[in-house]
Amino acid sequence: MTKKQHIIRVVELFAGVGGFRIGLEGASDAYETIWNNQWEPSTKHQDASLVYKARFGSKGHSNKDINLVKTSEIPNHDLLVGGFPCQDYSVAASLSKSGGIEGRKGVLWWQIYRILDEKGEKRPPYIFFENVDRLLNSPATQRGRDFAIILASLADLGYIVEWRIINAADYGMPQRRRRTYIVGYHKNTIVAQKIEQIEDWVKFDGVMAKAFEFRTKPNSVSVFNIGGSIKEVSDNFNKGRKESPFGNAGMMINRNVYSVDAEAVYDGPRQTLGGNLVDENLVPEDFFINEEELPKWQYEKGAKKIKRVSKEGYEYTFSEGGMAFPDYLDQPSRTIITGEGGAAPSRFKHVIKTKSGRYRRLLPIELERMNMFPDNHTLHPEVTDGRRAFLMGNALVCGIVEQIGKSLYQFIYDEAPVSSRPIFKNREAEPMLDLGLFTDDKKELVINRPKKQHKLDPTRHLLIGLVKKDNENYFLIEEPTKIYYTGKTKNFPSTVAINKLYYFMPYIKEKGIRDLYLIRIVRIGSKAEIHPNSNDEEPRLVFELEYIQSLSEYVKIKLNKYWYKDTLLGRIFNKT
C-alpha cells in the first residue's frame, strides 16, 4: 500500500452523525478524523452517538458532555470542525425570543474557544464551523453582536476568518438549506501567507470564493473594525442599529472586517427532490397517507387566518400563506426540520404524490439523500424512523463541506485533492440492503419478546417474504418455530423498516399467504443454517419465528419485484 503523502488530522466537535467527516473524506483522503465528540443533553438515548459509532467505529469517539472534557483529552490536530449547536438562533423560533450566544446552547461556543485557547501553541492551524444563517443577525436586540464576539475571539487567538452564507440548492444540491460556513487559518499558516488584498480574497481568490463562485450585489460593501475587549464588544457592538453590518460573505483580519452581500453564480447540473426518491413499490405502507387523513394535511398546508387571544387578553389575527401541496418534484426539497418524522399531519413535513396518485411522506433514506449522506447512514436497530428524521433535521449538507474541503486542501498543498470516498450524486430508485451498515457486535438487529397469549396488533409492521422452492416443504410442515432467511442482501430492499418488524408471513408461490408468525429475532446469518449441505455462508438476514395462527385459506398478495412487502398487519387482515 502506498503511504499517504499528506495527512490533515481532524477533530470533530458536536459531530452529530458525522456530516463534516463525510464531506471532508469526500474531498480528500488526506482528511483523517482522529477524535470526535457527540453528546445530546437532556436525553438518555444518544441516537447520534449510536449512529456515529456504527458507521465509523468507537476509536476516538467521545460521548461525553463537552463541558466536562478536558482539553488534554483531545489529541493535537490540524483542523478543528463542528456544527456548534444552533437552537438559540434557529428559524423555528422567533428571533426576538432567541437567546443568542448567551442562550442555553449558545454558550457552547465558549467550549470551542476554551479548547483553542488551552491548546496554546499547539492549537490547530485551521478551523471550519457551520451554523444557521441567522447567526450573522443575532440577537434581535443588538444585530450582529454574536458573530462579532466570535470573530473577535478568534482574532485574539491569531486566526484570520472568512465566512459565507450558502444555500445548498443555489449550487445544484438537492435541498434548499441556508447555513453559515466559517473557515479560519492561523496567521502563521501557508494559507494566510497567500493573502494579498482582503477585497480580492473575499470576491475572487479565497478558499470560499474558489469553492463557491458569486457576484457582489451593488452597494453592499461594509468595512469596519471590531474594537474593544470581548466584554465591550458584547455590551456595545452595533447597539441601537436595526440591521447587522455583516454581509453574507466576508473576511476578518486582525479584527478588521470586509464584507459584501453575495449572489450565487452556478451553471452546473442540479439535483431535485424527484431525482432522489425511492420507487413507490419499495415504500413501506405506513408512509402513505390514507384518504381519511388527507384533508388534515391539506388544511395544514393551506393559507389561513385564525383569530387568537394573547396571554394579556388582546385579540389578534394569526395568518400564514399556503405551501405547495404536494411538494414539487422538479425542484430541490424545502429545508428539512427536526420535526420531519412521524405520521401526524404537519405544515412543514414533505408530502409527495406518487405515480399511482397516492400521497406519502418521505422515507429516512430520502431525507438522508437531501443532505447528501450515504443511503441508510442513520439506519440502526436502536434508532427509530422518527429519530432518523430528527437527526437529518439537525444535519448539514455534506456536499457543501466537500467543496470547501477540496478548496482548503488546494490552498494548503497547491495540488488537486484525490478521494476514494467521493459523495455520490446519483441515487438508486431501488436501493438494496448492505449488511456492512451493521457492526459485528450487533448480531441481533431486532428482538421481540414472545408472549404466552398473544393479542394481534393491527398497527404493527408485517413483512411478507417469498419462500424459495427448496424451502417450501419446511414452511408447510406445522411446527411452532421456524427460521426464514432472505435472499442475498443485494436483492433485499433497504427501505424495509427492519427495526419496526414484528410479524412475518411466508409467501408460497401459486398459493399466497396463510400462516402468521411473530418475529422473535432478526439477525445476520446464512442459508447454511437450514441447509448445511449447501455450504452457502454468504451473510443474509435471518428471522427466528414463532407461529401464532393461520388464515382460513391462502390469500394472494402483490409483492414487489424482489418478492417482499413491508406493510401493516391490519391492512392484510382487512382484506381477508
PDB file of N, CA and C in Angstrom, residues 9 75-78 116 118-125 159:
ATOM      1  N   ARG A   9      -5.022  15.996  10.166  1.00  0.00           N
ATOM      2  CA  ARG A   9      -5.669  15.387  11.328  1.00  0.00           C
ATOM      3  C   ARG A   9      -6.854  16.256  11.755  1.00  0.00           C
ATOM      4  N   PRO A  75      -6.669  15.029  21.329  1.00  0.00           N
ATOM      5  CA  PRO A  75      -5.342  14.965  20.703  1.00  0.00           C
ATOM      6  C   PRO A  75      -5.058  16.215  19.866  1.00  0.00           C
ATOM      7  N   ASN A  76      -3.778  16.541  19.723  1.00  0.00           N
ATOM      8  CA  ASN A  76      -3.405  17.653  18.859  1.00  0.00           C
ATOM      9  C   ASN A  76      -3.823  17.345  17.432  1.00  0.00           C
ATOM     10  N   HIS A  77      -4.211  18.371  16.705  1.00  0.00           N
ATOM     11  CA  HIS A  77      -4.790  18.142  15.378  1.00  0.00           C
ATOM     12  C   HIS A  77      -4.507  19.342  14.486  1.00  0.00           C
ATOM     13  N   ASP A  78      -4.830  19.185  13.193  1.00  0.00           N
ATOM     14  CA  ASP A  78      -4.567  20.231  12.197  1.00  0.00           C
ATOM     15  C   ASP A  78      -5.811  21.046  11.850  1.00  0.00           C
ATOM     16  N   LEU A 116      -9.421  25.899  21.861  1.00  0.00           N
ATOM     17  CA  LEU A 116      -8.416  26.611  21.057  1.00  0.00           C
ATOM     18  C   LEU A 116      -7.447  27.379  21.954  1.00  0.00           C
ATOM     19  N   GLU A 118      -6.723  26.835  25.222  1.00  0.00           N
ATOM     20  CA  GLU A 118      -5.895  25.989  26.078  1.00  0.00           C
ATOM     21  C   GLU A 118      -4.880  25.162  25.296  1.00  0.00           C
ATOM     22  N   LYS A 119      -5.112  24.967  24.006  1.00  0.00           N
ATOM     23  CA  LYS A 119      -4.115  24.265  23.189  1.00  0.00           C
ATOM     24  C   LYS A 119      -2.856  25.114  23.014  1.00  0.00           C
ATOM     25  N   GLY A 120      -2.992  26.413  23.199  1.00  0.00           N
ATOM     26  CA  GLY A 120      -1.824  27.299  23.132  1.00  0.00           C
ATOM     27  C   GLY A 120      -1.117  27.210  21.790  1.00  0.00           C
ATOM     28  N   GLU A 121       0.204  27.017  21.825  1.00  0.00           N
ATOM     29  CA  GLU A 121       0.988  26.948  20.591  1.00  0.00           C
ATOM     30  C   GLU A 121       0.655  25.717  19.754  1.00  0.00           C
ATOM     31  N   LYS A 122      -0.052  24.756  20.355  1.00  0.00           N
ATOM     32  CA  LYS A 122      -0.429  23.546  19.631  1.00  0.00           C
ATOM     33  C   LYS A 122      -1.868  23.595  19.134  1.00  0.00           C
ATOM     34  N   ARG A 123      -2.474  24.784  19.185  1.00  0.00           N
ATOM     35  CA  ARG A 123      -3.831  24.895  18.660  1.00  0.00           C
ATOM     36  C   ARG A 123      -3.814  24.612  17.161  1.00  0.00           C
ATOM     37  N   PRO A 124      -4.907  24.111  16.598  1.00  0.00           N
ATOM     38  CA  PRO A 124      -4.919  23.714  15.184  1.00  0.00           C
ATOM     39  C   PRO A 124      -4.695  24.912  14.259  1.00  0.00           C
ATOM     40  N   PRO A 125      -3.949  24.722  13.183  1.00  0.00           N
ATOM     41  CA  PRO A 125      -3.737  25.823  12.244  1.00  0.00           C
ATOM     42  C   PRO A 125      -4.994  26.208  11.463  1.00  0.00           C
ATOM     43  N   TYR A 159      -6.276  33.961  14.573  1.00  0.00           N
ATOM     44  CA  TYR A 159      -6.891  33.419  13.357  1.00  0.00           C
ATOM     45  C   TYR A 159      -7.393  34.512  12.420  1.00  0.00           C
TER      46      TYR A 159
END
